[in-house]
Amino acid sequence: MDDLLITNATVVPVDRLDRVLRDASIAIRGRQIVAVGPTEVVSAEHQAREVIDARGMVALPGLVNGHIHVLTALYKGTMGGFGFDRTAGEDIALCGVATPDIMLAASRLSAAEMLRSGITLANVAGDAVTFEVARQTAEGLGQAGLKAFVQTMVADIFGPTGLTGEAQLAEAERLVREYHGAFEGRIRVAPSPAGEVTTSLETMRRLAALAEREQLITHMHVFPRWPMATVTWLVRGRSPLGLLKAGGLLNERLVAVHVLAARGGDVAALARAGASVVHCPSVWMNVGIGPRRWPPLKALHRAGVTIVLGTDSAGGWIEGADLFTEMRTCALMSSFLYGAGVLQPMDVLRMATINGARALGLERETGSLEVGKRADIILLKFDRPPVQPSSDVPAMLVYGACRGDVQTVLVDGRVVVRDGCLLTVDEREIVAAAAEARADLYRRGGWKLGPDGATPPTTSWLERYPSQGVATWGARLARLARLWRRFSGR
Ligand SMILES: [Zn+2]
């Protein structure tokens, strides 16, 4: 006897054959998919305790979010129009004042948003600067029923904490010991450098050894050209990818986020290493980087690099993690930049599913609907406008579907969203706790939050950088900038 049978669905398995199965069923036993095929065959061979009649619905693998900052779930609507430097700076300043309670509330909210919008696995950036805060990310995501990789950042040069590299590595190892494989194996840990410029080669090598020993991924922002390359050359005397290579981190474990403005040599180096790239289109459109600095998607795709979509952060653009919007934006930007047809709808669908699983080393476990894999499945309402009439289902998923169409979500065979409602946690409680956490976070960060908007402090974010040394230099620079403005009348 199986546990669950999903019948009469249009199944898009995202398998190697790019099939679309009409009137198909999926049988689930425990955490696993035990059959996928025509309804008449599967339902004749499989009896189950529960049957979900998915007539008028599309079944897809649970979406994989390649990169997200969960603390930013509290930033909604407060940083629109800031541009890149200021968004990143205000984010670092707020991360520095986040308490464990604030991080727990943000993580639970973010997990709720993701599950409701069909994301079953997320690669979460380490917004936390200490172990006590980082563990709350694992707790919040795990409790909500999501699968997630929790990054813990190690930075021993201009680091946001006063901790030595040694102490940070010890905290990273502790997080691995306590949370890697926690929550029935759904939570994993990814100790990673905070950035190539902020982590010494010695620490990178020790992180690489830890990743090798424990079979972990390395999750980091990588800016091979802009805006970090100049700083990296000035401070470290090497290119960003050169530093990663010297630190033993440029390999198939590397999940490199953004790679803005990467050139041919960078693409070749990433492809040779077998590294994956995460592309987060909405956030870069919003901060206005322009086409010249756009990640070289066409070249990466041609070079066979695994490209994964990510939602990155919230603050005033696409609010709440939404991979349907990222899929559509990715496809439209690709046509805008390279001409129509460079990316096919199935290519984009893979970027939101199986590619993410591959990048995270979970290709055997999830990312497609195939016998033997975990039952990470989403069902979308698909029998109504605007997605009907529909002959090309992958195209309608990319260009027409939205997160509101997600009806049912299964993680490891367990129904966590039914009829669009989250079953694992109390949403009202999560929303109330998040409102409180946001007020606390912004007060600590020196912002004024009013009913009509949010006002950041008048000081530059560099002066509020979490590490005292950098903040002191930031204050000096800010004084110089103010003098310059007064002197030049700007
Ligand atoms: Zn990011």
Short mmCIF file of C-alpha atoms and ligand atoms in Angstrom, two decimals:
data_model
loop_
_atom_site.label_atom_id
_atom_site.label_comp_id
_atom_site.label_asym_id
_atom_site.label_seq_id
_atom_site.Cartn_x
_atom_site.Cartn_y
_atom_site.Cartn_z
CA MET A 1 0.00 0.00 0.00
CA ASP A 2 1.38 3.41 -1.00
CA ASP A 3 0.85 6.54 1.02
CA LEU A 4 -0.26 8.96 -1.66
CA LEU A 5 -1.45 8.84 -5.23
CA ILE A 6 -1.67 12.00 -7.36
CA THR A 7 -3.95 11.24 -10.33
CA ASN A 8 -5.08 12.84 -13.59
CA ALA A 9 -2.37 15.52 -13.63
CA THR A 10 -0.35 16.99 -16.46
CA VAL A 11 3.11 16.00 -15.26
CA VAL A 12 6.22 17.91 -16.32
CA PRO A 13 8.92 15.68 -14.81
CA VAL A 14 11.89 17.83 -16.02
CA ASP A 15 13.71 14.61 -16.88
CA ARG A 16 16.31 14.05 -19.58
CA LEU A 17 13.64 13.46 -22.24
CA ASP A 18 11.87 16.81 -21.68
CA ARG A 19 8.57 14.94 -21.58
CA VAL A 20 5.14 16.34 -20.78
CA LEU A 21 2.82 13.56 -19.59
CA ARG A 22 -0.89 14.22 -20.05
CA ASP A 23 -3.37 12.49 -17.74
CA ALA A 24 -0.61 11.05 -15.62
CA SER A 25 -0.25 9.89 -12.03
CA ILE A 26 2.48 9.80 -9.40
CA ALA A 27 2.60 7.19 -6.65
CA ILE A 28 4.44 7.98 -3.42
CA ARG A 29 5.57 5.61 -0.68
CA GLY A 30 7.14 7.17 2.40
CA ARG A 31 9.45 9.88 1.17
CA GLN A 32 9.87 8.46 -2.33
CA ILE A 33 8.29 8.49 -5.75
CA VAL A 34 7.58 4.86 -6.68
CA ALA A 35 5.77 5.37 -10.00
CA VAL A 36 5.19 8.07 -12.64
CA GLY A 37 3.10 7.27 -15.70
CA PRO A 38 -0.33 7.16 -17.34
CA THR A 39 -3.16 7.33 -14.79
CA GLU A 40 -4.80 4.14 -16.03
CA VAL A 41 -1.56 2.17 -15.56
CA VAL A 42 -0.36 3.70 -12.28
CA SER A 43 -3.76 3.65 -10.56
CA ALA A 44 -4.31 0.04 -11.61
CA GLU A 45 -1.00 -0.99 -10.06
CA HIS A 46 -0.96 1.27 -6.99
CA GLN A 47 -3.40 1.57 -4.11
CA ALA A 48 -2.81 4.41 -1.67
CA ARG A 49 -4.07 5.66 1.65
CA GLU A 50 -4.76 9.11 0.16
CA VAL A 51 -5.61 10.15 -3.38
CA ILE A 52 -5.27 13.70 -4.70
CA ASP A 53 -7.27 14.17 -7.87
CA ALA A 54 -5.14 16.67 -9.76
CA ARG A 55 -7.45 17.12 -12.75
CA GLY A 56 -6.77 20.57 -14.28
CA MET A 57 -3.42 20.80 -12.53
CA VAL A 58 0.22 20.60 -13.52
CA ALA A 59 2.64 18.61 -11.39
CA LEU A 60 6.20 19.93 -11.30
CA PRO A 61 9.27 19.12 -9.24
CA GLY A 62 9.51 21.42 -6.21
CA LEU A 63 11.35 24.57 -7.26
CA VAL A 64 14.93 25.09 -6.11
CA ASN A 65 15.94 28.60 -5.04
CA GLY A 66 19.66 28.90 -5.74
CA HIS A 67 20.28 31.95 -3.58
CA ILE A 68 18.29 33.88 -1.00
CA HIS A 69 18.93 36.16 1.97
CA VAL A 70 16.24 35.34 4.49
CA LEU A 71 16.79 38.36 6.77
CA THR A 72 15.72 40.58 3.86
CA ALA A 73 12.20 39.14 4.14
CA LEU A 74 11.89 41.88 6.78
CA TYR A 75 13.15 44.64 4.42
CA LYS A 76 10.10 44.74 2.17
CA GLY A 77 9.51 48.09 0.54
CA THR A 78 12.29 49.92 2.38
CA MET A 79 15.14 50.01 -0.14
CA GLY A 80 13.54 50.60 -3.53
CA GLY A 81 15.64 52.90 -5.72
CA PHE A 82 18.76 52.65 -3.56
CA GLY A 83 21.15 51.31 -6.23
CA PHE A 84 23.68 48.56 -5.65
CA ASP A 85 26.22 50.08 -3.22
CA ARG A 86 23.62 51.49 -0.89
CA THR A 87 21.41 48.39 -0.92
CA ALA A 88 24.39 46.15 -0.13
CA GLY A 89 25.70 48.57 2.50
CA GLU A 90 22.41 49.03 4.33
CA ASP A 91 21.98 45.26 4.24
CA ILE A 92 25.39 44.65 5.87
CA ALA A 93 24.62 47.26 8.54
CA LEU A 94 21.27 45.59 9.36
CA CYS A 95 22.81 42.08 9.35
CA GLY A 96 25.26 43.36 11.96
CA VAL A 97 22.49 44.28 14.40
CA ALA A 98 20.22 41.24 13.88
CA THR A 99 19.62 39.26 17.07
CA PRO A 100 18.82 35.53 17.23
CA ASP A 101 15.10 36.33 17.74
CA ILE A 102 15.02 38.61 14.72
CA MET A 103 16.72 35.97 12.56
CA LEU A 104 14.33 33.26 13.71
CA ALA A 105 11.30 35.40 12.82
CA ALA A 106 12.78 36.32 9.41
CA SER A 107 13.67 32.71 8.62
CA ARG A 108 10.21 31.44 9.47
CA LEU A 109 8.58 34.16 7.37
CA SER A 110 10.90 33.47 4.44
CA ALA A 111 10.29 29.72 4.65
CA ALA A 112 6.54 30.32 4.63
CA GLU A 113 6.84 32.55 1.55
CA MET A 114 8.98 30.00 -0.25
CA LEU A 115 6.82 26.96 0.47
CA ARG A 116 3.64 28.81 -0.51
CA SER A 117 5.22 29.79 -3.82
CA GLY A 118 6.35 26.25 -4.65
CA ILE A 119 9.98 26.37 -3.48
CA THR A 120 10.91 23.17 -1.66
CA LEU A 121 14.69 23.59 -1.50
CA ALA A 122 16.61 26.80 -0.87
CA ASN A 123 20.26 27.74 -0.79
CA VAL A 124 20.34 30.34 1.95
CA ALA A 125 23.05 32.98 2.25
CA GLY A 126 24.55 33.52 5.67
CA ASP A 127 23.27 36.90 6.75
CA ALA A 128 24.20 36.01 10.29
CA VAL A 129 27.54 36.98 11.67
CA THR A 130 27.61 34.71 14.70
CA PHE A 131 26.82 31.09 15.44
CA GLU A 132 23.90 31.96 17.72
CA VAL A 133 22.23 33.93 14.93
CA ALA A 134 23.14 31.43 12.18
CA ARG A 135 21.58 28.52 14.07
CA GLN A 136 18.23 30.37 14.11
CA THR A 137 18.19 30.30 10.32
CA ALA A 138 18.51 26.52 10.43
CA GLU A 139 15.83 26.32 13.13
CA GLY A 140 13.34 28.59 11.35
CA LEU A 141 13.67 26.89 7.96
CA GLY A 142 13.71 23.41 9.45
CA GLN A 143 10.63 23.97 11.60
CA ALA A 144 8.65 25.25 8.62
CA GLY A 145 9.32 22.05 6.69
CA LEU A 146 11.62 23.39 3.96
CA LYS A 147 14.80 21.77 2.65
CA ALA A 148 17.66 24.22 2.89
CA PHE A 149 21.38 24.76 2.80
CA VAL A 150 22.41 27.26 5.45
CA GLN A 151 25.60 29.13 4.65
CA THR A 152 27.81 30.30 7.45
CA MET A 153 30.21 33.04 6.43
CA VAL A 154 33.85 33.12 7.39
CA ALA A 155 35.67 36.43 6.91
CA ASP A 156 39.02 37.06 8.57
CA ILE A 157 39.94 40.23 6.62
CA PHE A 158 37.57 43.22 7.19
CA GLY A 159 35.23 40.68 8.75
CA PRO A 160 31.96 41.91 10.19
CA THR A 161 32.76 40.34 13.57
CA GLY A 162 35.71 40.82 15.82
CA LEU A 163 36.27 37.04 15.81
CA THR A 164 39.53 35.55 14.53
CA GLY A 165 39.54 33.22 11.53
CA GLU A 166 40.23 30.36 13.95
CA ALA A 167 37.17 31.18 16.07
CA GLN A 168 34.94 31.58 13.02
CA LEU A 169 36.09 28.23 11.63
CA ALA A 170 35.32 26.63 14.98
CA GLU A 171 31.80 28.12 14.87
CA ALA A 172 31.35 26.90 11.29
CA GLU A 173 32.38 23.38 12.31
CA ARG A 174 30.00 23.52 15.25
CA LEU A 175 27.15 24.47 12.94
CA VAL A 176 28.04 21.52 10.68
CA ARG A 177 28.10 19.16 13.68
CA GLU A 178 24.78 20.35 15.07
CA TYR A 179 22.74 21.08 11.95
CA HIS A 180 24.14 19.27 8.90
CA GLY A 181 21.49 16.59 8.39
CA ALA A 182 19.12 17.97 11.03
CA PHE A 183 15.32 18.00 10.64
CA GLU A 184 15.13 14.52 9.06
CA GLY A 185 18.06 15.40 6.81
CA ARG A 186 16.33 18.46 5.32
CA ILE A 187 18.82 21.00 6.64
CA ARG A 188 22.41 21.12 5.43
CA VAL A 189 25.23 23.48 6.23
CA ALA A 190 27.57 25.27 3.84
CA PRO A 191 30.53 26.95 5.55
CA SER A 192 31.86 29.42 3.00
CA PRO A 193 34.04 32.51 2.68
CA ALA A 194 32.04 35.73 3.03
CA GLY A 195 33.82 36.93 -0.11
CA GLU A 196 37.07 36.34 -1.93
CA VAL A 197 38.56 39.62 -0.72
CA THR A 198 37.57 39.15 2.92
CA THR A 199 38.95 35.64 3.50
CA SER A 200 42.63 34.75 3.76
CA LEU A 201 44.10 31.97 1.63
CA GLU A 202 44.87 29.95 4.73
CA THR A 203 41.23 30.12 5.85
CA MET A 204 40.00 29.33 2.33
CA ARG A 205 42.16 26.21 2.27
CA ARG A 206 40.82 25.08 5.61
CA LEU A 207 37.26 25.65 4.41
CA ALA A 208 38.06 23.67 1.25
CA ALA A 209 39.42 20.81 3.38
CA LEU A 210 36.30 20.87 5.59
CA ALA A 211 34.05 20.80 2.49
CA GLU A 212 36.01 17.88 1.07
CA ARG A 213 35.91 15.93 4.32
CA GLU A 214 32.20 16.46 5.01
CA GLN A 215 31.05 16.56 1.36
CA LEU A 216 29.75 20.14 1.61
CA ILE A 217 29.13 22.84 -0.97
CA THR A 218 30.72 26.29 -1.03
CA HIS A 219 28.14 29.05 -1.49
CA MET A 220 29.41 32.53 -2.19
CA HIS A 221 28.91 35.74 -4.12
CA VAL A 222 31.53 35.85 -6.86
CA PHE A 223 32.28 39.07 -8.70
CA PRO A 224 35.07 38.22 -11.13
CA ARG A 225 35.02 41.74 -12.63
CA TRP A 226 32.67 44.32 -11.23
CA PRO A 227 32.61 45.77 -8.64
CA MET A 228 35.06 43.73 -6.58
CA ALA A 229 37.87 42.86 -8.97
CA THR A 230 39.71 46.18 -8.61
CA VAL A 231 39.49 46.04 -4.83
CA THR A 232 40.64 42.41 -4.87
CA TRP A 233 43.67 43.23 -7.02
CA LEU A 234 44.53 46.25 -4.85
CA VAL A 235 44.13 44.49 -1.51
CA ARG A 236 45.13 40.92 -2.36
CA GLY A 237 47.18 41.23 -5.53
CA ARG A 238 45.16 38.60 -7.43
CA SER A 239 41.93 38.32 -9.39
CA PRO A 240 38.82 37.08 -7.55
CA LEU A 241 38.80 33.72 -9.38
CA GLY A 242 42.58 33.51 -8.98
CA LEU A 243 42.17 33.82 -5.22
CA LEU A 244 39.48 31.13 -5.14
CA LYS A 245 41.69 28.84 -7.17
CA ALA A 246 44.67 29.42 -4.89
CA GLY A 247 42.40 28.79 -1.89
CA GLY A 248 41.29 25.43 -3.30
CA LEU A 249 37.67 26.53 -3.73
CA LEU A 250 37.32 26.76 -7.51
CA ASN A 251 35.84 23.31 -8.04
CA GLU A 252 32.55 21.45 -8.58
CA ARG A 253 31.46 22.25 -5.02
CA LEU A 254 31.41 25.97 -5.77
CA VAL A 255 27.99 27.59 -6.17
CA ALA A 256 29.05 31.00 -7.51
CA VAL A 257 26.39 33.65 -7.17
CA HIS A 258 25.92 36.50 -9.71
CA VAL A 259 29.28 36.49 -11.66
CA LEU A 260 28.36 39.90 -13.06
CA ALA A 261 30.24 41.13 -16.10
CA ALA A 262 32.27 37.91 -16.27
CA ARG A 263 34.33 37.63 -19.46
CA GLY A 264 35.32 34.71 -21.65
CA GLY A 265 38.23 33.66 -19.45
CA ASP A 266 36.07 33.66 -16.32
CA VAL A 267 33.38 31.59 -18.03
CA ALA A 268 36.00 29.08 -19.23
CA ALA A 269 37.52 28.85 -15.75
CA LEU A 270 34.12 28.22 -14.14
CA ALA A 271 33.23 25.63 -16.79
CA ARG A 272 36.58 23.84 -16.42
CA ALA A 273 36.18 23.70 -12.66
CA GLY A 274 32.63 22.31 -12.94
CA ALA A 275 31.34 25.14 -10.74
CA SER A 276 27.69 26.27 -10.90
CA VAL A 277 26.40 29.80 -11.31
CA VAL A 278 23.32 31.33 -9.69
CA HIS A 279 21.50 34.02 -11.63
CA CYS A 280 19.13 36.42 -9.81
CA PRO A 281 17.72 38.66 -12.54
CA SER A 282 15.18 40.84 -10.69
CA VAL A 283 17.49 42.28 -8.12
CA TRP A 284 20.09 43.31 -10.72
CA MET A 285 17.50 44.92 -12.94
CA ASN A 286 16.28 46.87 -9.94
CA VAL A 287 19.65 48.19 -8.85
CA GLY A 288 20.23 49.25 -12.45
CA ILE A 289 23.52 47.61 -13.38
CA GLY A 290 22.84 47.87 -17.12
CA PRO A 291 23.42 45.33 -19.90
CA ARG A 292 27.23 45.64 -19.90
CA ARG A 293 27.49 44.18 -16.41
CA TRP A 294 24.78 41.57 -16.84
CA PRO A 295 25.99 38.01 -16.13
CA PRO A 296 27.05 36.40 -19.44
CA LEU A 297 24.15 33.96 -19.51
CA LYS A 298 24.48 33.01 -23.15
CA ALA A 299 28.19 32.24 -22.83
CA LEU A 300 27.67 30.30 -19.58
CA HIS A 301 24.84 28.31 -21.17
CA ARG A 302 26.92 27.54 -24.26
CA ALA A 303 29.88 26.51 -22.09
CA GLY A 304 27.65 23.96 -20.34
CA VAL A 305 27.86 25.62 -16.92
CA THR A 306 24.98 24.63 -14.62
CA ILE A 307 22.91 27.82 -14.28
CA VAL A 308 20.49 28.07 -11.38
CA LEU A 309 17.90 30.77 -10.68
CA GLY A 310 17.79 32.53 -7.35
CA THR A 311 15.52 35.13 -5.78
CA ASP A 312 18.29 36.85 -3.77
CA SER A 313 16.84 39.54 -1.56
CA ALA A 314 13.74 41.58 -0.89
CA GLY A 315 13.58 45.30 -0.18
CA GLY A 316 11.52 47.06 -2.80
CA TRP A 317 11.44 45.03 -6.03
CA ILE A 318 10.09 41.47 -6.16
CA GLU A 319 8.77 40.95 -2.66
CA GLY A 320 8.67 37.48 -1.19
CA ALA A 321 10.67 34.73 -2.85
CA ASP A 322 9.10 34.10 -6.25
CA LEU A 323 10.82 31.86 -8.77
CA PHE A 324 8.00 32.18 -11.31
CA THR A 325 8.83 35.87 -11.65
CA GLU A 326 12.54 35.05 -11.85
CA MET A 327 11.89 32.47 -14.59
CA ARG A 328 9.93 34.94 -16.67
CA THR A 329 12.41 37.78 -16.07
CA CYS A 330 15.31 35.51 -16.98
CA ALA A 331 13.63 34.50 -20.25
CA LEU A 332 12.66 38.07 -21.18
CA MET A 333 16.08 39.54 -20.36
CA SER A 334 17.74 36.77 -22.32
CA SER A 335 15.66 37.61 -25.41
CA PHE A 336 16.27 41.33 -24.83
CA LEU A 337 20.04 40.89 -24.70
CA TYR A 338 20.78 37.99 -27.02
CA GLY A 339 17.75 37.73 -29.30
CA ALA A 340 14.74 35.44 -29.11
CA GLY A 341 15.22 31.72 -28.77
CA VAL A 342 18.64 31.59 -27.10
CA LEU A 343 17.00 30.08 -24.02
CA GLN A 344 14.06 27.71 -24.51
CA PRO A 345 11.30 27.48 -21.87
CA MET A 346 12.62 24.03 -20.83
CA ASP A 347 16.10 25.54 -20.30
CA VAL A 348 14.58 28.10 -17.94
CA LEU A 349 12.46 25.49 -16.16
CA ARG A 350 15.59 23.40 -15.59
CA MET A 351 17.30 26.46 -14.05
CA ALA A 352 14.52 26.56 -11.45
CA THR A 353 14.53 22.82 -10.71
CA ILE A 354 17.05 20.12 -11.67
CA ASN A 355 19.97 22.53 -12.19
CA GLY A 356 19.60 23.71 -8.61
CA ALA A 357 19.57 20.15 -7.34
CA ARG A 358 22.71 19.41 -9.39
CA ALA A 359 24.53 22.52 -8.14
CA LEU A 360 23.76 21.56 -4.55
CA GLY A 361 24.88 17.98 -5.05
CA LEU A 362 21.34 16.62 -4.67
CA GLU A 363 20.65 15.53 -8.25
CA ARG A 364 19.94 11.96 -7.10
CA GLU A 365 17.53 13.13 -4.44
CA THR A 366 15.43 15.89 -5.98
CA GLY A 367 14.94 18.36 -8.87
CA SER A 368 12.88 16.09 -11.15
CA LEU A 369 9.93 13.74 -10.88
CA GLU A 370 11.43 10.29 -11.39
CA VAL A 371 11.10 6.92 -9.70
CA GLY A 372 13.50 6.62 -6.79
CA LYS A 373 13.71 10.33 -6.11
CA ARG A 374 12.17 12.08 -3.12
CA ALA A 375 8.60 13.25 -3.53
CA ASP A 376 9.31 16.99 -3.66
CA ILE A 377 6.32 17.92 -5.80
CA ILE A 378 4.18 20.97 -6.47
CA LEU A 379 0.73 21.10 -8.02
CA LEU A 380 -0.38 24.21 -9.90
CA LYS A 381 -3.90 25.17 -10.85
CA PHE A 382 -3.76 25.19 -14.63
CA ASP A 383 -7.32 25.07 -15.95
CA ARG A 384 -8.15 28.76 -16.00
CA PRO A 385 -7.11 32.06 -17.53
CA PRO A 386 -4.48 33.30 -18.10
CA VAL A 387 -2.70 29.98 -18.78
CA GLN A 388 -5.47 28.47 -20.93
CA PRO A 389 -5.72 27.53 -23.75
CA SER A 390 -2.37 25.88 -23.45
CA SER A 391 -0.61 23.53 -25.84
CA ASP A 392 2.98 24.22 -24.80
CA VAL A 393 2.95 23.63 -21.04
CA PRO A 394 6.62 24.53 -20.32
CA ALA A 395 6.16 27.85 -22.18
CA MET A 396 3.03 28.64 -20.16
CA LEU A 397 4.82 27.76 -16.93
CA VAL A 398 7.59 30.22 -17.74
CA TYR A 399 5.54 33.01 -19.33
CA GLY A 400 2.07 32.66 -17.81
CA ALA A 401 2.02 30.88 -14.44
CA CYS A 402 2.55 32.63 -11.11
CA ARG A 403 3.16 31.70 -7.49
CA GLY A 404 -0.51 32.20 -6.67
CA ASP A 405 -1.28 29.17 -8.87
CA VAL A 406 0.52 26.84 -6.44
CA GLN A 407 -2.09 24.73 -4.68
CA THR A 408 -0.26 21.82 -3.13
CA VAL A 409 3.34 21.33 -2.05
CA LEU A 410 5.00 18.11 -0.93
CA VAL A 411 8.40 17.89 0.69
CA ASP A 412 9.78 14.37 1.13
CA GLY A 413 6.29 12.98 0.50
CA ARG A 414 4.69 15.10 3.21
CA VAL A 415 1.97 17.57 2.25
CA VAL A 416 3.14 20.94 3.62
CA VAL A 417 0.84 23.22 1.58
CA ARG A 418 -2.76 22.25 0.76
CA ASP A 419 -5.20 24.50 -1.15
CA GLY A 420 -2.60 27.25 -0.98
CA CYS A 421 -2.41 27.14 2.83
CA LEU A 422 0.67 26.26 4.84
CA LEU A 423 0.11 23.33 7.21
CA THR A 424 3.41 23.20 9.08
CA VAL A 425 3.33 26.51 10.92
CA ASP A 426 0.75 29.10 11.94
CA GLU A 427 0.98 31.83 9.30
CA ARG A 428 -0.75 34.49 11.39
CA GLU A 429 1.70 33.94 14.21
CA ILE A 430 4.62 34.13 11.75
CA VAL A 431 3.39 37.40 10.24
CA ALA A 432 2.84 38.97 13.68
CA ALA A 433 6.29 37.89 14.89
CA ALA A 434 7.87 39.21 11.68
CA ALA A 435 6.26 42.65 12.15
CA GLU A 436 7.70 42.83 15.65
CA ALA A 437 11.11 41.62 14.49
CA ARG A 438 11.18 44.18 11.70
CA ALA A 439 10.42 47.04 14.09
CA ASP A 440 13.16 45.81 16.42
CA LEU A 441 15.71 45.36 13.60
CA TYR A 442 15.15 48.79 12.08
CA ARG A 443 15.21 50.48 15.49
CA ARG A 444 18.55 48.81 16.25
CA GLY A 445 19.80 49.88 12.83
CA GLY A 446 18.89 53.52 13.49
CA TRP A 447 16.10 53.70 10.89
CA LYS A 448 12.77 55.48 11.35
CA LEU A 449 9.86 53.26 10.39
CA GLY A 450 6.60 55.11 9.88
CA PRO A 451 3.25 54.22 8.35
CA ASP A 452 4.23 55.99 5.11
CA GLY A 453 7.70 54.55 4.65
CA ALA A 454 11.12 54.03 6.11
CA THR A 455 13.94 56.52 6.56
CA PRO A 456 17.52 55.28 6.89
CA PRO A 457 19.99 57.01 9.20
CA THR A 458 21.70 60.07 7.71
CA THR A 459 25.15 58.59 8.31
CA SER A 460 26.77 56.52 5.55
CA TRP A 461 26.45 52.76 5.89
CA LEU A 462 30.25 52.51 6.00
CA GLU A 463 30.18 54.36 9.32
CA ARG A 464 27.73 51.73 10.58
CA TYR A 465 29.67 48.70 9.30
CA PRO A 466 29.52 45.93 11.92
CA SER A 467 33.30 45.69 12.36
CA GLN A 468 34.72 48.58 14.39
CA GLY A 469 37.91 48.87 12.31
CA VAL A 470 36.04 49.27 9.02
CA ALA A 471 33.48 51.62 10.63
CA THR A 472 36.30 53.90 11.85
CA TRP A 473 37.73 54.10 8.34
CA GLY A 474 34.21 54.52 7.00
CA ALA A 475 33.65 57.51 9.27
CA ARG A 476 36.91 59.10 8.02
CA LEU A 477 35.92 58.55 4.39
CA ALA A 478 32.44 59.92 5.04
CA ARG A 479 33.93 63.07 6.63
CA LEU A 480 36.15 63.57 3.59
CA ALA A 481 33.18 63.08 1.26
CA ARG A 482 31.14 65.65 3.21
CA LEU A 483 34.01 68.17 3.06
CA TRP A 484 34.37 67.53 -0.66
CA ARG A 485 30.66 68.15 -1.22
CA ARG A 486 30.76 71.40 0.76
CA PHE A 487 33.96 72.56 -0.98
CA SER A 488 32.77 71.75 -4.48
CA GLY A 489 29.24 73.00 -3.83
CA ARG A 490 27.63 69.67 -4.85
ZN ZN B 1 23.11 37.66 -2.41
#
